[in-house]
Coordinates of C-alpha atoms and ligand atoms in Angstrom, one line a residue:
M1 CA -233.9 151.5 5.4
S2 CA -232.7 153.6 8.3
K3 CA -231.1 155.9 5.8
T4 CA -234.4 156.9 4.2
I5 CA -236.0 157.4 7.6
L6 CA -233.2 159.7 8.5
K7 CA -233.6 161.5 5.2
N8 CA -237.4 161.9 5.8
F9 CA -236.7 163.2 9.3
L10 CA -234.4 165.8 8.0
V11 CA -236.9 166.9 5.4
F12 CA -239.5 167.3 8.0
L13 CA -237.2 169.2 10.2
I14 CA -236.3 171.6 7.5
I15 CA -240.0 172.2 6.6
F16 CA -240.8 172.8 10.2
L17 CA -238.0 175.3 10.6
V18 CA -239.0 177.2 7.5
I19 CA -242.6 177.5 8.7
A20 CA -241.5 178.6 12.1
V21 CA -239.3 181.3 10.7
L22 CA -242.1 182.5 8.4
F23 CA -244.5 182.8 11.4
S24 CA -242.1 184.6 13.6
T25 CA -241.4 187.2 10.8
Y26 CA -245.1 187.6 10.3
Y27 CA -245.6 188.5 13.9
V28 CA -242.7 190.9 13.9
T29 CA -243.7 192.8 10.8
A30 CA -247.4 193.1 11.5
E31 CA -248.0 196.1 13.7
K32 CA -249.4 194.8 16.9
P33 CA -252.6 196.6 17.8
T34 CA -253.0 197.6 21.5
T35 CA -255.6 195.8 23.5
I36 CA -258.0 197.9 25.4
G37 CA -261.0 197.4 27.7
L38 CA -264.6 198.0 26.7
E39 CA -264.9 201.1 28.9
K40 CA -262.1 202.6 26.9
V41 CA -263.9 201.8 23.7
V42 CA -267.0 203.6 25.1
Q43 CA -265.0 206.5 26.1
Q44 CA -263.3 206.8 22.7
L45 CA -266.7 206.5 21.0
N46 CA -268.1 209.3 23.1
N47 CA -265.1 211.4 22.2
G48 CA -265.7 210.6 18.5
E49 CA -262.2 209.1 18.1
I50 CA -263.3 205.9 16.4
S51 CA -264.1 205.6 12.7
Q52 CA -264.7 201.8 12.4
I53 CA -265.4 198.8 14.5
I54 CA -265.3 195.3 13.0
V55 CA -267.0 192.7 15.1
K56 CA -265.6 189.2 14.7
G57 CA -267.4 187.0 17.1
D58 CA -266.5 188.4 20.5
Q59 CA -263.5 190.3 19.1
L60 CA -263.6 193.9 18.2
E61 CA -261.1 195.4 15.8
I62 CA -261.1 199.1 16.2
T63 CA -259.7 201.7 13.9
Q64 CA -259.3 205.2 15.3
T65 CA -259.9 208.3 13.2
N66 CA -256.2 208.9 13.2
G67 CA -255.6 205.4 11.8
K68 CA -254.4 203.7 14.9
K69 CA -255.6 200.2 15.4
E70 CA -256.9 198.6 18.6
V71 CA -258.5 195.4 19.7
S72 CA -261.0 194.7 22.4
S73 CA -263.3 191.9 23.3
K74 CA -266.8 191.5 24.5
E75 CA -269.0 188.7 25.9
S76 CA -270.0 186.5 23.0
T77 CA -273.6 186.3 24.2
E78 CA -274.2 190.0 24.1
S79 CA -274.5 191.9 20.8
L80 CA -272.4 195.0 20.4
S81 CA -275.4 197.4 20.0
T82 CA -277.0 196.2 23.2
L83 CA -273.7 196.5 24.9
L84 CA -273.1 200.0 23.8
K85 CA -276.6 200.9 24.8
N86 CA -276.1 199.4 28.2
F87 CA -272.9 201.5 28.5
G88 CA -274.9 204.5 27.6
V89 CA -273.4 205.5 24.3
E90 CA -275.4 208.1 22.6
A91 CA -277.0 207.0 19.4
N92 CA -275.8 210.1 17.5
K93 CA -272.2 209.3 18.4
L94 CA -272.5 206.1 16.5
Q95 CA -273.6 207.7 13.3
N96 CA -270.1 208.5 12.2
V97 CA -268.8 205.0 13.1
N98 CA -268.8 202.3 10.6
I99 CA -269.8 199.1 12.4
E100 CA -269.3 195.9 10.5
I101 CA -270.2 192.5 11.7
Q102 CA -268.4 189.5 10.3
S103 CA -270.2 186.4 11.5
G104 CA -268.3 183.5 13.0
G105 CA -265.1 185.4 13.0
D106 CA -262.5 185.7 10.3
W107 CA -260.9 182.4 9.3
S108 CA -257.5 184.0 8.8
F109 CA -257.8 185.2 12.4
W110 CA -258.4 181.7 13.5
L111 CA -255.7 180.4 11.3
T112 CA -253.2 182.8 12.7
T113 CA -254.1 181.9 16.3
I114 CA -254.4 178.2 15.9
L115 CA -251.9 177.4 13.2
P116 CA -248.8 177.9 15.3
F117 CA -250.0 175.2 17.6
L118 CA -251.5 173.1 14.9
I119 CA -248.5 173.0 12.6
P120 CA -246.1 171.2 14.9
F121 CA -248.9 168.9 15.8
I122 CA -249.6 168.1 12.2
L123 CA -245.9 167.6 11.5
I124 CA -245.6 165.2 14.4
V125 CA -248.6 163.3 13.2
L126 CA -247.3 163.2 9.7
F127 CA -243.8 162.2 10.9
V128 CA -245.2 159.3 12.9
Y129 CA -247.4 158.3 10.0
F130 CA -244.5 158.1 7.6
M131 CA -242.4 156.3 10.1
M132 CA -245.1 153.8 10.4
R133 CA -245.4 153.4 6.7
Q134 CA -241.7 152.9 6.3
L135 CA -241.6 150.3 9.0
Q136 CA -244.6 148.7 7.3
G137 CA -242.8 148.9 4.0
A138 CA -239.9 147.1 5.5
N139 CA -242.3 144.6 6.9
T140 CA -244.1 143.9 3.7
K141 CA -240.7 143.6 2.0
A142 CA -239.7 141.0 4.6
L143 CA -242.9 139.2 4.0
S144 CA -242.4 139.2 0.2
F145 CA -239.1 137.4 0.8
G146 CA -241.2 134.4 1.4
Q147 CA -243.0 134.7 -1.9
S148 CA -241.5 133.0 -4.8
Q149 CA -239.9 135.1 -7.4
A150 CA -240.9 132.6 -10.1
R151 CA -241.6 134.1 -13.4
E152 CA -244.7 132.8 -15.1
I153 CA -244.6 132.6 -18.8
Q154 CA -247.6 131.8 -20.9
Q155 CA -246.4 131.4 -24.4
K156 CA -248.6 132.6 -27.1
G157 CA -248.8 132.5 -30.9
K158 CA -245.7 132.8 -32.9
A159 CA -243.3 133.3 -30.0
K160 CA -244.2 130.0 -28.6
I161 CA -241.2 127.7 -28.2
T162 CA -241.9 124.1 -29.4
F163 CA -239.8 121.1 -30.1
K164 CA -239.2 122.5 -33.6
D165 CA -236.9 125.1 -32.0
V166 CA -234.8 122.5 -30.3
A167 CA -232.4 121.0 -32.8
G168 CA -230.9 117.6 -32.1
C169 CA -231.5 116.1 -28.7
K170 CA -233.6 113.4 -30.3
E171 CA -233.7 111.0 -27.4
A172 CA -234.5 113.8 -25.0
K173 CA -237.4 114.9 -27.1
E174 CA -238.8 111.4 -27.3
E175 CA -238.7 111.1 -23.6
L176 CA -240.4 114.4 -23.1
T177 CA -243.1 113.8 -25.7
E178 CA -244.6 111.6 -23.1
I179 CA -244.7 114.4 -20.6
V180 CA -246.4 116.6 -23.1
E181 CA -249.0 113.8 -23.5
F182 CA -249.5 113.7 -19.7
L183 CA -250.1 117.4 -19.6
K184 CA -252.4 117.5 -22.5
N185 CA -254.5 114.4 -21.8
P186 CA -254.0 113.1 -18.3
R187 CA -257.1 111.1 -18.3
K188 CA -255.8 108.8 -20.9
F189 CA -253.3 107.6 -18.5
T190 CA -255.1 107.8 -15.2
Q191 CA -257.9 105.7 -16.5
L192 CA -255.5 102.9 -16.8
G193 CA -254.3 103.5 -13.3
A194 CA -251.0 104.9 -14.4
K195 CA -249.4 107.4 -12.1
I196 CA -248.4 110.6 -13.8
P197 CA -244.7 111.4 -13.2
K198 CA -244.2 114.4 -11.1
G199 CA -240.6 115.3 -11.7
V200 CA -238.2 115.3 -14.6
L201 CA -234.6 115.9 -14.1
L202 CA -232.7 117.4 -17.1
M203 CA -229.0 116.8 -16.9
G204 CA -226.4 118.3 -19.1
A205 CA -223.5 120.7 -19.5
P206 CA -224.4 124.4 -19.4
G207 CA -225.9 125.7 -22.6
T208 CA -227.0 122.3 -23.9
G209 CA -230.6 123.5 -24.0
K210 CA -232.2 122.4 -20.8
T211 CA -234.2 125.5 -20.3
L212 CA -235.1 125.6 -23.9
L213 CA -236.4 122.0 -23.8
A214 CA -238.5 122.7 -20.7
K215 CA -240.0 125.7 -22.4
A216 CA -240.6 123.6 -25.4
V217 CA -242.5 121.1 -23.4
A218 CA -244.7 123.8 -22.0
G219 CA -245.2 125.2 -25.5
E220 CA -246.1 121.9 -27.0
A221 CA -248.6 121.2 -24.2
D222 CA -249.8 124.8 -24.2
V223 CA -249.5 125.2 -20.5
P224 CA -248.1 127.9 -18.3
F225 CA -244.4 127.7 -17.3
F226 CA -243.1 128.8 -14.0
S227 CA -239.4 129.3 -13.9
I228 CA -237.2 129.9 -11.0
S229 CA -233.5 129.3 -10.3
G230 CA -232.3 127.1 -7.4
S231 CA -230.0 129.9 -6.3
E232 CA -233.0 132.2 -5.8
F233 CA -234.2 130.0 -3.0
V234 CA -231.1 130.4 -1.0
E235 CA -231.2 133.7 0.7
M236 CA -229.5 135.1 3.7
F237 CA -232.6 134.6 5.9
V238 CA -233.3 131.2 7.1
G239 CA -236.7 129.9 6.3
V240 CA -237.1 132.0 3.2
G241 CA -236.4 129.3 0.8
A242 CA -239.0 126.9 2.2
S243 CA -241.7 129.5 2.2
R244 CA -240.8 130.4 -1.4
V245 CA -241.2 126.8 -2.4
R246 CA -244.6 126.7 -0.7
D247 CA -245.7 129.8 -2.4
L248 CA -244.5 128.6 -5.8
F249 CA -246.3 125.4 -5.6
K250 CA -249.5 127.2 -4.4
R251 CA -249.3 129.4 -7.4
A252 CA -248.7 126.6 -9.8
K253 CA -251.5 124.4 -8.4
K254 CA -253.9 127.3 -9.1
S255 CA -252.9 127.3 -12.8
A256 CA -252.6 123.6 -13.3
P257 CA -251.9 121.9 -15.6
C258 CA -248.5 123.6 -15.8
I259 CA -244.8 123.2 -15.5
I260 CA -242.5 124.3 -12.8
F261 CA -239.0 124.7 -14.0
I262 CA -236.3 124.8 -11.4
D263 CA -232.9 125.8 -12.9
E264 CA -229.7 124.9 -11.1
I265 CA -231.4 122.6 -8.7
D266 CA -228.0 121.5 -7.4
A267 CA -227.9 124.9 -5.6
V268 CA -230.5 123.5 -3.2
G269 CA -230.3 119.8 -3.9
R270 CA -226.8 119.0 -3.0
Q271 CA -226.2 116.0 -0.9
R272 CA -227.2 116.9 2.6
G273 CA -224.4 117.0 5.0
A274 CA -221.8 118.0 2.4
G275 CA -220.7 121.6 2.2
L276 CA -219.4 124.4 4.3
G277 CA -220.9 127.8 4.8
G278 CA -223.9 129.3 6.5
S279 CA -226.6 128.6 4.0
H280 CA -226.3 124.9 4.7
D281 CA -229.4 124.6 7.0
E282 CA -231.3 126.8 4.7
R283 CA -230.6 124.6 1.7
E284 CA -231.7 121.6 3.6
Q285 CA -235.0 123.2 4.6
T286 CA -235.6 124.3 1.1
L287 CA -234.9 120.9 -0.3
N288 CA -237.1 119.2 2.2
Q289 CA -239.9 121.6 1.3
I290 CA -239.6 120.7 -2.4
L291 CA -239.8 117.1 -1.5
V292 CA -242.7 117.6 0.8
E293 CA -244.6 119.5 -1.9
M294 CA -243.8 116.9 -4.5
D295 CA -244.9 114.1 -2.3
G296 CA -248.0 115.9 -1.1
M297 CA -249.2 116.7 -4.6
E298 CA -252.3 114.8 -5.4
T299 CA -252.1 112.7 -8.5
K300 CA -255.1 114.5 -9.9
I301 CA -253.2 117.8 -9.9
N302 CA -251.4 118.0 -13.1
V303 CA -248.2 119.9 -12.2
I304 CA -244.9 118.6 -13.5
V305 CA -241.7 119.8 -12.0
M306 CA -238.8 119.9 -14.4
A307 CA -235.4 120.6 -12.8
A308 CA -232.1 121.2 -14.5
T309 CA -228.6 120.6 -13.3
N310 CA -225.1 120.2 -14.7
R311 CA -224.0 118.4 -11.6
P312 CA -226.1 115.3 -11.3
D313 CA -223.3 113.7 -9.3
V314 CA -223.8 116.0 -6.4
L315 CA -227.5 115.7 -6.1
D316 CA -229.1 114.4 -2.9
P317 CA -230.3 110.8 -3.5
A318 CA -233.6 111.7 -1.9
L319 CA -234.4 113.8 -5.0
L320 CA -234.0 110.8 -7.2
R321 CA -236.3 108.5 -5.4
P322 CA -239.4 107.2 -7.2
G323 CA -242.3 109.6 -7.1
R324 CA -239.9 112.5 -7.2
F325 CA -237.5 113.2 -10.0
D326 CA -237.7 109.7 -11.3
R327 CA -237.6 110.7 -15.0
R328 CA -234.1 111.6 -16.1
V329 CA -233.2 113.1 -19.4
I330 CA -229.6 113.5 -20.3
L331 CA -228.5 116.2 -22.7
D332 CA -225.0 115.7 -24.3
L333 CA -222.9 118.3 -26.0
P334 CA -224.2 118.2 -29.6
D335 CA -222.3 116.0 -32.1
I336 CA -221.5 117.2 -35.6
N337 CA -224.9 116.5 -37.0
D338 CA -226.7 118.1 -34.1
R339 CA -224.3 121.1 -34.4
E340 CA -225.3 121.5 -38.0
A341 CA -229.0 121.3 -37.1
I342 CA -228.6 123.8 -34.3
L343 CA -226.8 126.2 -36.6
K344 CA -229.6 125.8 -39.1
V345 CA -232.2 126.7 -36.4
H346 CA -230.3 129.8 -35.5
A347 CA -229.4 130.8 -39.1
E348 CA -233.1 130.8 -40.0
N349 CA -233.8 134.4 -39.0
K350 CA -230.4 135.7 -40.1
P351 CA -229.4 136.7 -43.6
I352 CA -226.6 134.2 -44.3
S353 CA -224.8 134.0 -47.6
R354 CA -225.7 131.1 -49.8
E355 CA -222.1 130.0 -50.1
T356 CA -222.0 129.4 -46.4
D357 CA -221.5 125.7 -45.6
L358 CA -223.0 125.1 -42.1
R359 CA -221.5 121.6 -42.2
R360 CA -218.0 123.1 -42.3
I361 CA -218.7 125.3 -39.4
A362 CA -220.1 122.3 -37.5
E363 CA -216.8 120.6 -38.3
R364 CA -214.8 123.4 -36.8
T365 CA -216.8 123.6 -33.6
P366 CA -216.4 120.3 -31.6
G367 CA -217.2 120.8 -28.0
F368 CA -219.4 123.8 -28.6
S369 CA -222.7 123.7 -26.8
G370 CA -226.0 124.9 -28.3
A371 CA -225.6 128.2 -26.5
D372 CA -222.1 128.6 -27.9
L373 CA -223.4 128.0 -31.4
A374 CA -226.2 130.5 -31.0
N375 CA -223.6 132.9 -29.7
L376 CA -221.3 132.2 -32.6
L377 CA -223.9 133.2 -35.2
N378 CA -224.7 136.3 -33.1
E379 CA -221.0 137.3 -33.0
A380 CA -220.8 136.7 -36.8
A381 CA -223.8 139.0 -37.3
I382 CA -222.2 141.7 -35.2
L383 CA -218.9 141.4 -37.0
S384 CA -220.6 141.6 -40.4
A385 CA -222.6 144.6 -39.3
R386 CA -219.4 146.3 -38.2
R387 CA -218.0 145.7 -41.6
N388 CA -221.1 147.2 -43.2
K389 CA -222.1 144.0 -44.9
K390 CA -225.7 143.2 -45.7
I391 CA -225.3 139.5 -45.2
I392 CA -223.3 137.2 -43.0
E393 CA -220.6 135.3 -44.9
Q394 CA -218.6 132.2 -44.0
A395 CA -215.5 134.2 -43.3
E396 CA -217.1 136.1 -40.5
I397 CA -218.5 133.0 -39.0
F398 CA -215.1 131.4 -39.0
E399 CA -213.5 134.4 -37.5
S400 CA -216.1 134.3 -34.7
V401 CA -215.3 130.7 -33.9
E402 CA -212.0 131.8 -32.3
K403 CA -213.6 134.7 -30.6
V404 CA -216.2 132.4 -28.9
M405 CA -213.5 129.8 -28.1
L406 CA -210.6 132.0 -26.9
G407 CA -212.1 135.4 -26.2
P408 CA -211.7 138.5 -28.3
E409 CA -208.6 139.3 -30.2
R410 CA -206.5 141.9 -28.6
K411 CA -204.8 143.6 -31.5
S412 CA -204.1 146.6 -29.3
H413 CA -202.0 144.4 -27.1
I414 CA -199.0 144.9 -29.2
L415 CA -196.0 142.8 -28.6
N416 CA -192.6 144.4 -29.0
E417 CA -190.1 142.9 -31.4
A418 CA -188.4 140.6 -28.9
E419 CA -191.8 139.4 -27.5
K420 CA -193.1 138.8 -31.0
K421 CA -190.1 136.7 -31.8
I422 CA -190.4 134.6 -28.6
T423 CA -194.1 134.1 -29.1
A424 CA -193.5 133.1 -32.7
F425 CA -191.0 130.4 -31.7
H426 CA -193.3 129.3 -28.9
E427 CA -196.3 128.8 -31.2
A428 CA -194.3 127.5 -34.0
G429 CA -193.0 124.9 -31.6
H430 CA -196.5 123.8 -30.7
A431 CA -197.5 123.7 -34.3
L432 CA -194.5 121.8 -35.6
V433 CA -194.6 119.1 -33.0
A434 CA -198.4 118.8 -33.5
H435 CA -197.8 118.4 -37.2
E436 CA -195.1 115.8 -36.8
L437 CA -196.8 113.5 -34.3
P438 CA -199.3 111.0 -35.9
H439 CA -202.0 110.9 -33.2
V440 CA -202.5 114.6 -32.7
D441 CA -205.3 116.6 -34.2
R442 CA -204.4 118.6 -37.3
V443 CA -203.3 122.2 -36.9
Q444 CA -206.1 124.5 -37.9
K445 CA -204.6 127.8 -37.2
V446 CA -201.4 129.3 -35.7
S447 CA -201.4 132.9 -34.5
I448 CA -199.3 135.3 -32.6
I449 CA -202.1 137.8 -32.1
S450 CA -203.0 137.7 -28.4
R451 CA -206.4 136.5 -27.5
G452 CA -207.9 136.6 -24.0
Q453 CA -205.1 135.6 -21.8
A454 CA -202.8 134.0 -24.3
A455 CA -200.1 135.8 -26.2
G456 CA -200.6 133.6 -29.2
Y457 CA -202.4 130.3 -29.9
T458 CA -202.3 127.2 -31.9
L459 CA -205.6 125.7 -32.8
K460 CA -206.0 122.1 -33.4
L461 CA -209.2 120.3 -34.3
P462 CA -210.0 116.7 -34.7
I463 CA -211.3 115.5 -38.1
E464 CA -214.3 113.9 -36.4
D465 CA -215.9 113.9 -33.0
R466 CA -214.4 111.4 -30.7
H467 CA -215.5 110.0 -27.4
L468 CA -212.6 107.7 -26.5
H469 CA -209.0 108.6 -26.3
S470 CA -206.0 106.3 -26.1
R471 CA -202.9 106.5 -24.2
S472 CA -200.7 107.4 -27.2
E473 CA -202.9 110.3 -28.0
F474 CA -202.5 111.7 -24.5
I475 CA -198.7 111.1 -24.5
E476 CA -198.4 113.0 -27.8
E477 CA -200.7 115.7 -26.6
L478 CA -198.3 116.2 -23.7
S479 CA -195.5 116.7 -26.1
V480 CA -197.4 119.3 -28.0
L481 CA -198.3 121.1 -24.8
L482 CA -194.7 121.2 -23.8
A483 CA -193.4 122.1 -27.3
G484 CA -193.8 125.8 -26.7
F485 CA -191.7 125.7 -23.6
V486 CA -189.1 123.5 -25.3
A487 CA -188.8 125.7 -28.3
E488 CA -188.2 128.8 -26.2
K489 CA -185.6 126.9 -24.2
E490 CA -183.8 125.5 -27.2
I491 CA -183.7 128.8 -29.1
F492 CA -183.2 131.4 -26.4
G493 CA -181.6 129.3 -23.7
E494 CA -184.2 130.3 -21.2
V495 CA -188.0 130.3 -20.9
T496 CA -190.6 133.1 -20.3
T497 CA -193.7 133.2 -18.3
G498 CA -195.7 132.6 -21.5
A499 CA -195.4 128.9 -21.0
S500 CA -196.9 128.7 -17.5
S501 CA -200.5 127.9 -18.5
D502 CA -199.2 125.2 -20.9
L503 CA -197.3 123.7 -18.0
R504 CA -200.3 123.6 -15.8
T505 CA -202.4 122.0 -18.4
A506 CA -199.7 119.4 -19.1
T507 CA -199.3 118.6 -15.4
E508 CA -203.0 118.1 -15.0
L509 CA -203.2 115.9 -18.1
A510 CA -200.3 113.8 -16.8
K511 CA -202.0 113.5 -13.4
S512 CA -205.2 112.3 -15.0
I513 CA -203.3 109.8 -17.1
V514 CA -201.9 108.4 -13.9
T515 CA -204.7 108.7 -11.3
E516 CA -207.8 108.7 -13.4
Y517 CA -207.4 106.7 -16.5
G518 CA -205.1 104.0 -15.1
M519 CA -202.8 104.4 -18.1
D520 CA -199.5 104.3 -16.2
E521 CA -197.6 101.0 -15.9
N522 CA -196.1 101.8 -12.5
I523 CA -199.4 102.5 -10.8
G524 CA -201.7 100.2 -12.7
P525 CA -205.4 100.3 -13.4
R526 CA -206.8 102.0 -10.4
T527 CA -208.2 105.4 -9.7
L528 CA -206.6 107.4 -7.0
G529 CA -208.0 110.1 -4.9
E530 CA -211.6 110.1 -3.9
R531 CA -213.2 113.3 -5.1
E532 CA -215.3 114.6 -2.3
E533 CA -217.7 117.4 -2.9
L534 CA -217.0 120.1 -0.5
I535 CA -218.1 123.3 -1.9
F536 CA -216.7 126.5 -0.7
L537 CA -217.2 129.6 -2.8
G538 CA -218.1 127.4 -5.7
K539 CA -214.8 125.7 -5.7
E540 CA -213.9 122.2 -4.8
I541 CA -211.3 122.6 -2.1
H542 CA -210.8 119.1 -1.0
E543 CA -209.6 115.9 -2.5
Q544 CA -209.7 113.0 -0.2
R545 CA -206.6 111.0 -0.3
D546 CA -207.3 107.3 -0.4
Y547 CA -203.8 106.1 -0.9
S548 CA -200.7 105.8 1.1
E549 CA -197.8 108.1 1.4
K550 CA -195.7 105.7 -0.6
T551 CA -198.2 105.6 -3.5
A552 CA -198.2 109.4 -3.4
E553 CA -194.5 109.3 -4.0
R554 CA -195.0 106.9 -6.9
I555 CA -197.7 109.1 -8.4
D556 CA -195.3 112.0 -8.3
Q557 CA -192.6 110.0 -9.9
S558 CA -194.9 108.8 -12.7
I559 CA -196.1 112.3 -13.5
S560 CA -192.5 113.5 -13.7
A561 CA -191.5 110.6 -15.9
L562 CA -194.4 111.3 -18.3
I563 CA -193.5 114.9 -18.5
S564 CA -189.8 114.5 -19.1
S565 CA -190.3 111.8 -21.7
A566 CA -192.8 114.1 -23.5
Q567 CA -190.4 116.9 -23.2
L568 CA -187.7 114.8 -24.8
T569 CA -190.0 113.9 -27.7
A570 CA -190.7 117.6 -28.4
K571 CA -187.0 118.4 -28.0
N572 CA -186.0 115.8 -30.6
I573 CA -188.5 117.1 -33.1
I574 CA -187.5 120.7 -32.6
I575 CA -183.7 119.9 -32.9
K576 CA -184.2 117.7 -35.9
D577 CA -186.5 120.1 -37.8
R578 CA -185.0 123.4 -36.7
K579 CA -185.0 124.6 -40.3
Q580 CA -188.7 123.9 -40.6
L581 CA -189.3 125.6 -37.3
E582 CA -187.6 128.8 -38.5
K583 CA -189.6 128.7 -41.7
I584 CA -192.8 128.8 -39.7
V585 CA -191.5 131.5 -37.4
N586 CA -190.6 133.8 -40.3
E587 CA -194.0 133.3 -41.9
L588 CA -195.7 133.9 -38.6
I589 CA -193.8 137.1 -38.0
K590 CA -194.7 138.3 -41.5
K591 CA -198.4 137.3 -41.4
E592 CA -199.1 137.0 -37.7
T593 CA -201.8 134.4 -38.5
L594 CA -201.5 131.2 -40.5
E595 CA -204.5 129.3 -41.6
K596 CA -204.4 125.5 -42.1
E597 CA -203.6 125.7 -45.8
E598 CA -200.9 128.3 -45.4
F599 CA -199.4 126.3 -42.6
E600 CA -199.4 123.0 -44.4
A601 CA -197.9 124.7 -47.5
L602 CA -194.7 125.3 -45.5
F603 CA -194.0 121.6 -45.3
P604 CA -192.7 119.4 -48.1
K605 CA -195.5 117.4 -49.5
T606 CA -195.9 114.3 -47.3
K607 CA -198.3 112.3 -45.1
K608 CA -201.1 113.3 -42.7
Ligands
ADP701 P1 -229.1 125.5 -20.3 O1 -230.4 125.7 -19.7 O2 -228.9 124.0 -20.6 O3 -227.9 126.1 -19.7 P2 -230.3 126.9 -22.4 O4 -231.5 126.1 -22.6 O5 -230.5 128.2 -21.6 O6 -229.2 126.1 -21.8 O7 -229.7 127.3 -23.8 C1 -229.2 128.5 -24.1 C2 -229.5 128.9 -25.6 O8 -228.7 128.0 -26.4 C3 -230.9 128.7 -26.0 O9 -231.6 129.8 -25.7 C4 -230.7 128.4 -27.5 O10 -230.7 129.6 -28.2 C5 -229.4 127.7 -27.6 N1 -229.6 126.3 -27.7 C6 -229.1 125.3 -26.9 N2 -229.4 124.1 -27.3 C7 -230.1 124.2 -28.4 C8 -230.6 123.3 -29.4 N3 -230.6 122.0 -29.2 N4 -231.3 123.8 -30.4 C9 -231.3 125.1 -30.6 N5 -230.8 126.0 -29.8 C10 -230.2 125.6 -28.7
ZN702 ZN1 -198.2 127.6 -25.5

């Protein structure tokens, strides 16, 4: 702000200086006429030295016969002719003089006399004016902080999002059909004395379609949709959030029936009293204001607040009380059928080859959210376009799965011979151990092309979606995680930094086995460590210890024991099947990437 004021000031200063310079040069160049008295004029007239007199008001501009210029002045009340008569100028002396009368004086004369005073004055006025405007601008900006930045969407015609556009989420849609009814036909319910719900909380992982569903409700009911993100309420200035909430509800009430959608409500709705950082009070005020508005809304006014969060566990209980967000809709990550349905929705407006089996793609994408799947098809379209194809084929979609999962391939990140060999042994280790252990998901792909952060990767996928996991699965998973490390150690005698992220994942898994799942004999079935939500820069920085120093030691021991036993399992497999390992390595170095079929062909025909 002050920068622009300074800039304007400088501009004015420059303009002022330029004008000043122009005027001063004007005065220097223009020949200054001498000023004379009236008697002198009379004298010169009598001598016949004057050829012209121009009368401008009470100013006389005199041109002598020899071209010299003079000025003089008279009383403004007296005309020149009477004056001259009074001075006794003979009439015949005037015959050769050209007398011109310009009424009211010449404007340029006035300009030149007044402007030098006027210009600085105008400049000052202008300057003050602009300063005021700037300040006012700042003021209005500050005021608009308090206005909500909610975007209002009135969906029309074809672009309208309805439940048809949301694949899967069957239960959620059923729940929300009721809300649509409320919005469309509130009287049906109020007649029976039913209270219309005011708040719906949508809970689910990012990308599971919370925003999409809220929009679909608005689309189905054909009402406007106000959308704002919780983080937009929280600004640097205290009190802004609350006034934004007030403004948002005011706007919404005017266009009722309608839907207010608050994304990321956990940004304001975290449990009060938890959290560090300055915006703490601000959040509380904003949250309170939301509650006040929701409580204060008359039942007649048909505004429904839908809020989305992926952290329902951290929400302030006050938000969940009856009359507030008492409807809760849970959105899970889609299962295989839903994934297929979502793929179908997004494949609709894309030219996809007829051979493409969306079911197989759904099989390959456990853990993908709706947004991931939409992104997957988009990536496949981009890839196909880059290859100058007219339609999207299954191969491109499969290739994009890994890109969405692991980040783009980095073919340019070329490994040198030695690195390539180490990476091949590392990945072959993972793949071999995964293949040998009965409870581990099947190997889908092994590659030594670096992707994202990893130098290579081994992709395993379950045959079906699973929700429960057993201890033996976890234990074997630990062995697979450590197999890369073990292979490097067995073959080269030392390990590289390439295994560090495997080790971190393994340690975390072991810790969860012990402290979360109660799967360790030494510790027994209890959870350890109270997770307390202290949020600082978006990270949980605190884990409350709810166990003794002694237990801590035992946890450490249990984790170490799990890891070393997993390491031993991996080691035994790698030593026993060393031939097999080398076979995989050679193939990997040759082809860089092995698909499931190529990988399985390397094994003698048996099991799994
Ligand atoms: P969230 O708000 O839960 O983070 P969004 O609603 O913004 O997720 O979803 C992002 C995108 O993912 C949507 O625009 C849509 O393209 C896609 N998507 C998510 N879930 C579904 C679904 N069930 N059916 C179709 N598309 C979906
Ligand atoms: Zn690894």
